[in-house]
PDB file of C-alpha atoms (C1' of nucleotides) in Angstrom:
ATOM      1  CA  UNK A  45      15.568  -1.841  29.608  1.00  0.00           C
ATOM      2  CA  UNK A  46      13.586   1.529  29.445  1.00  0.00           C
ATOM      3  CA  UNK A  47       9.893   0.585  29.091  1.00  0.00           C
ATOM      4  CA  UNK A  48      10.044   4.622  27.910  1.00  0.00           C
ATOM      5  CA  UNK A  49      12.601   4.303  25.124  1.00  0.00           C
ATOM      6  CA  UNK A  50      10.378   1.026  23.786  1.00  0.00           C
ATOM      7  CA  UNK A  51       7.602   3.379  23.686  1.00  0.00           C
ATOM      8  CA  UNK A  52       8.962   6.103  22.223  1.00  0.00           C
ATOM      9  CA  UNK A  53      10.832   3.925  19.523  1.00  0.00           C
ATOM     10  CA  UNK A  54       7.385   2.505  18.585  1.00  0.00           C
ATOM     11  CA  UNK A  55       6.138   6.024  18.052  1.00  0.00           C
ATOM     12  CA  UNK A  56       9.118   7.172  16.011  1.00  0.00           C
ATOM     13  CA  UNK A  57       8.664   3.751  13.824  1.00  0.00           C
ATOM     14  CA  UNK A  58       4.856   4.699  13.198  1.00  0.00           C
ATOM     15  CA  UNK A  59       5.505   8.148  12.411  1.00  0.00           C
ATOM     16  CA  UNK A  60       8.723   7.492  10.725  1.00  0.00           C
ATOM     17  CA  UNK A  61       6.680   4.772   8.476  1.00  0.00           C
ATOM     18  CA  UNK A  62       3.848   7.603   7.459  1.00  0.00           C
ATOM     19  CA  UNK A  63       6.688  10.214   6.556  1.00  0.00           C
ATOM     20  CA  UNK A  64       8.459   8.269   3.926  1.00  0.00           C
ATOM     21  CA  UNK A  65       6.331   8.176   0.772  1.00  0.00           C
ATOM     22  CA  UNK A  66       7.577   6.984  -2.556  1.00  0.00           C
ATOM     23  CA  UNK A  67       6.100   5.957  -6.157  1.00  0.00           C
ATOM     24  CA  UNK A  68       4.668   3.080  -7.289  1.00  0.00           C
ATOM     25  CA  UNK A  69       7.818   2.198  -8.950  1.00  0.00           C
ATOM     26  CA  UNK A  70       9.634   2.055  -5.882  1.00  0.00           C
ATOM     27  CA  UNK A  71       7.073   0.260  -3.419  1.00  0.00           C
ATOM     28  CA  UNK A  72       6.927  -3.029  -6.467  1.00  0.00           C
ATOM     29  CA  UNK A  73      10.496  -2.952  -6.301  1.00  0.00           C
ATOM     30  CA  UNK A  74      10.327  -3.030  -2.673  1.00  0.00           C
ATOM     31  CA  UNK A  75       7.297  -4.929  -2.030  1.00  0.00           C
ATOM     32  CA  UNK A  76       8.006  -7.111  -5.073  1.00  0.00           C
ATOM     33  CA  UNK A  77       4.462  -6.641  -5.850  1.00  0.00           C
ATOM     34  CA  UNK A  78       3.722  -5.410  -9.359  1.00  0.00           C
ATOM     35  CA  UNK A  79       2.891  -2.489 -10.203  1.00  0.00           C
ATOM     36  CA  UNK A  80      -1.107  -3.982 -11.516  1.00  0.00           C
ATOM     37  CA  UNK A  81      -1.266  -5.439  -8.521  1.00  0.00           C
ATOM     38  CA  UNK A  82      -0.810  -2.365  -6.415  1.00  0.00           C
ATOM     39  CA  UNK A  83      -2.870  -0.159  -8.459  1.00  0.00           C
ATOM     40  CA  UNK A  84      -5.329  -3.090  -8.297  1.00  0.00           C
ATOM     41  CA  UNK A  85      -5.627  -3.144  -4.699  1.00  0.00           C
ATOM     42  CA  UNK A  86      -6.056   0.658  -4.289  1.00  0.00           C
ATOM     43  CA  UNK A  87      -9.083   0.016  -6.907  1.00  0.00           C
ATOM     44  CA  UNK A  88     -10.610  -2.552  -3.766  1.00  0.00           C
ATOM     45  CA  UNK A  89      -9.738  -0.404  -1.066  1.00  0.00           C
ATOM     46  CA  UNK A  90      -6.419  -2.073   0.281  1.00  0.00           C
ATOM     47  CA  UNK A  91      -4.660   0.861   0.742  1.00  0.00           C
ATOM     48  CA  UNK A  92      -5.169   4.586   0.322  1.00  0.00           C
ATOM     49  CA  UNK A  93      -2.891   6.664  -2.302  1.00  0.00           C
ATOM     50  CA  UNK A  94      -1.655  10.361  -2.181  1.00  0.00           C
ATOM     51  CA  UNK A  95      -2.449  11.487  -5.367  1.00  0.00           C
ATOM     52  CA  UNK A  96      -0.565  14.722  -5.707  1.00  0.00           C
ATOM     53  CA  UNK A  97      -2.706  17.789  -6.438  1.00  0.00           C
ATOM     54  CA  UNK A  98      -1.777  18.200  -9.725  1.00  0.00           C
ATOM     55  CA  UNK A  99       0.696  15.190 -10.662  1.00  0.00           C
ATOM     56  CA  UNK A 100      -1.126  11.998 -11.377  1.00  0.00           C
ATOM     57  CA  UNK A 101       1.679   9.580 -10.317  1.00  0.00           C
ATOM     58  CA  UNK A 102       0.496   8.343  -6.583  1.00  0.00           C
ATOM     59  CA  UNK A 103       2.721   7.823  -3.868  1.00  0.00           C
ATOM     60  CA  UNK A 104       2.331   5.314  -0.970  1.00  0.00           C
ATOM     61  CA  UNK A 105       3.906   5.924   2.038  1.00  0.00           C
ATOM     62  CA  UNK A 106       5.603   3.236   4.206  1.00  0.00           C
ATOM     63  CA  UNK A 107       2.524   2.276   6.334  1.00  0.00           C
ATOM     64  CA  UNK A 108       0.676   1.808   2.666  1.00  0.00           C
ATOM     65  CA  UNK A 109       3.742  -0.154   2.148  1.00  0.00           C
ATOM     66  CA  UNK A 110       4.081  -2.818   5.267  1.00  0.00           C
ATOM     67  CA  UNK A 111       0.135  -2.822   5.021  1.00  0.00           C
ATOM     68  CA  UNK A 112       1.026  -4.185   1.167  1.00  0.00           C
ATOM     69  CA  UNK A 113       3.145  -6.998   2.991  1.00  0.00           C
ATOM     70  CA  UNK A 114       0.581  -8.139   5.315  1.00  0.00           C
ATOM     71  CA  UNK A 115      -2.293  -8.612   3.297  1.00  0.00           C
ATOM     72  CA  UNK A 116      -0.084 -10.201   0.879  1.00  0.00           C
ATOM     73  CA  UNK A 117       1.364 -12.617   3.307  1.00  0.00           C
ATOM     74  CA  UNK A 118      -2.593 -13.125   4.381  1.00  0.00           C
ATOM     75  CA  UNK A 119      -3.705 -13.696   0.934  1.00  0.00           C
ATOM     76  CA  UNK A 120      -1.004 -16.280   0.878  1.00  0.00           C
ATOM     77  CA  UNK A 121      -2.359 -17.403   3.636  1.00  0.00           C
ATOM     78  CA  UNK A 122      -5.778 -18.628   1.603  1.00  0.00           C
ATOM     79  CA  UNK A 123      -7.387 -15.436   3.078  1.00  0.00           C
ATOM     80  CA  UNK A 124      -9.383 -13.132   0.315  1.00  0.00           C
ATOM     81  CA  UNK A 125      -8.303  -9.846  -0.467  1.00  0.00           C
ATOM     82  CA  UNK A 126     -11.597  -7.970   1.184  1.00  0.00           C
ATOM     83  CA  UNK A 127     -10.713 -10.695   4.616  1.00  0.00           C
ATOM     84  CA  UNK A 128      -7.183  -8.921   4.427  1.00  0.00           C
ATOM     85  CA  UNK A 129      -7.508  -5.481   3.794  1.00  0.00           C
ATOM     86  CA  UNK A 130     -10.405  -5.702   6.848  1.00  0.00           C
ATOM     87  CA  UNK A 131      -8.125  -7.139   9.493  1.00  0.00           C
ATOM     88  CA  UNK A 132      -4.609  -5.238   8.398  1.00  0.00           C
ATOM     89  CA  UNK A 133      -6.626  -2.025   8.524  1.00  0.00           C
ATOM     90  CA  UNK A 134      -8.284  -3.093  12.110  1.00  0.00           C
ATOM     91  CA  UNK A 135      -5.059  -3.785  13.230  1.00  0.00           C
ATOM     92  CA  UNK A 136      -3.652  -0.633  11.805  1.00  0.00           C
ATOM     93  CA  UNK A 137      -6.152   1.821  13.959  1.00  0.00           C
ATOM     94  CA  UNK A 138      -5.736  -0.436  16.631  1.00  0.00           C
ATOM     95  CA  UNK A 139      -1.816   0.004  16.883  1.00  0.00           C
ATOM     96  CA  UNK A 140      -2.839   3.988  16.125  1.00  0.00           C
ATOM     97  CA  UNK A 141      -4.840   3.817  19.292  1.00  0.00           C
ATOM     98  CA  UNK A 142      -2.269   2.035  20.981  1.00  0.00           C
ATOM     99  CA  UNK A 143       0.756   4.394  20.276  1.00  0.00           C
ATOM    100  CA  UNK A 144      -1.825   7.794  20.693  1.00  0.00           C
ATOM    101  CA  UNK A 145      -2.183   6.292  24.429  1.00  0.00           C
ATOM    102  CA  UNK A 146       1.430   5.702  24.563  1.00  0.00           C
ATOM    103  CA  UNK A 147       1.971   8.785  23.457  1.00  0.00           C
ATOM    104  CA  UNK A 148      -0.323   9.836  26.277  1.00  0.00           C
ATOM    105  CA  UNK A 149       1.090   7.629  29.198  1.00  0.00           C
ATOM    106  CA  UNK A 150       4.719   8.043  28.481  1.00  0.00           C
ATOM    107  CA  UNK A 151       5.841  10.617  30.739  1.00  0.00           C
ATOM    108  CA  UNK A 152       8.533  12.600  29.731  1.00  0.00           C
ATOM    109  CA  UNK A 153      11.204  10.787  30.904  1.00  0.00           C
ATOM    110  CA  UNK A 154      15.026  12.587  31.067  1.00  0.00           C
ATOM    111  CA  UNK A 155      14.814  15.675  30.049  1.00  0.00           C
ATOM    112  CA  UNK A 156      18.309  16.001  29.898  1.00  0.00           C
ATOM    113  CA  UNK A 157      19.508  19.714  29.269  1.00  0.00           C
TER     114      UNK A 157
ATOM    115  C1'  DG B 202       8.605   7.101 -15.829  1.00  0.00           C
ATOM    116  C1'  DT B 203       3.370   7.181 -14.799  1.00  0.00           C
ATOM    117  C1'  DT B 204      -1.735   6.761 -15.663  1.00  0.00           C
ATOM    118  C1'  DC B 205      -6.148   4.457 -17.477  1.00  0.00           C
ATOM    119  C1'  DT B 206      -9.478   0.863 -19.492  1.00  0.00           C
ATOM    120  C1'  DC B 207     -10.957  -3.720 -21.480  1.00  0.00           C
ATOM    121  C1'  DA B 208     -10.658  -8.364 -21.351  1.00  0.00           C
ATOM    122  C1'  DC B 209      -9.102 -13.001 -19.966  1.00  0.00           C
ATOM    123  C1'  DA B 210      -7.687 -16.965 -17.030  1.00  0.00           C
TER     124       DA B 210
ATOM    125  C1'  DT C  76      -7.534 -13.040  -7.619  1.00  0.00           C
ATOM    126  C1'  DG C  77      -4.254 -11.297 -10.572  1.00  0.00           C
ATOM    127  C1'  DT C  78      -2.350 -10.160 -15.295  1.00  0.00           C
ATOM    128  C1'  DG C  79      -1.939  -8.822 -20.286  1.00  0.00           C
ATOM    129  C1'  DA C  80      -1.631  -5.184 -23.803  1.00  0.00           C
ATOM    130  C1'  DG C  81      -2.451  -0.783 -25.971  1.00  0.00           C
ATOM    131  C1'  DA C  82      -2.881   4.149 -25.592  1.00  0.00           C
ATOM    132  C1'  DA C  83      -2.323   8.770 -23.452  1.00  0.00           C
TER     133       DA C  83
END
DNA sequence: GTTCTCACA
DNA sequence: TGTGAGAA
């Protein structure tokens, strides 16, 4: 197994996560989270929005999206919202860190041309 | 389809 | 903590 291809398929899944974005529509049907609930979230600071310019609909993208799942699986859990939105965003700069220093370490491996 | 606010459990 | 309804 290429140590190389597991980090570059981690960086792909964290940058492939932050380019798909979607509405609020889509990310209850996925998450299975109402829409309230979402919007409700956003209002405590679980999860950051990109309100288009000029359209008011938000859109979450993907990493909004699995951070959704986590803290709802915490809350589940018996932990409180603000206990879940702290550690899914620690852990979320923390695997940023991670995969930047990936990014870093891995040394271009076959450049095949 | 989306947004917001007020109020309740 | 999460939801309801009405209004725009």
């Amino acid at each position: 197994m290429n140590e190389d291809a597991q980090k570059l398929n981690a960086l792909l899944d964290f940058d492939l996560l932050k380019k798909l974005v979607v509405g609020i529509g889509e990310v209850s049907e996925i998450t299975g989270i109402p829409t309230r609930k979402i919007r409700y979230w956003e209002e405590k600071g679980a999860i950051q929005s990109e309100t288009n310019t000029e359209g008011s609909t938000r859109r979450y993208n993907y990493l909004n999206v699995k951070k959704m799942l986590l803290i709802q699986e915490m809350i589940d859990e018996g932990f409180t919202l603000d206990a879940a939105i702290k550690k899914v965003n620690k852990r979320m700069v923390t695997l940023n860190e991670a995969f930047l220093k990936l990014a870093d370490t891995v040394p271009d491996t076959e450049d095949n041309e």
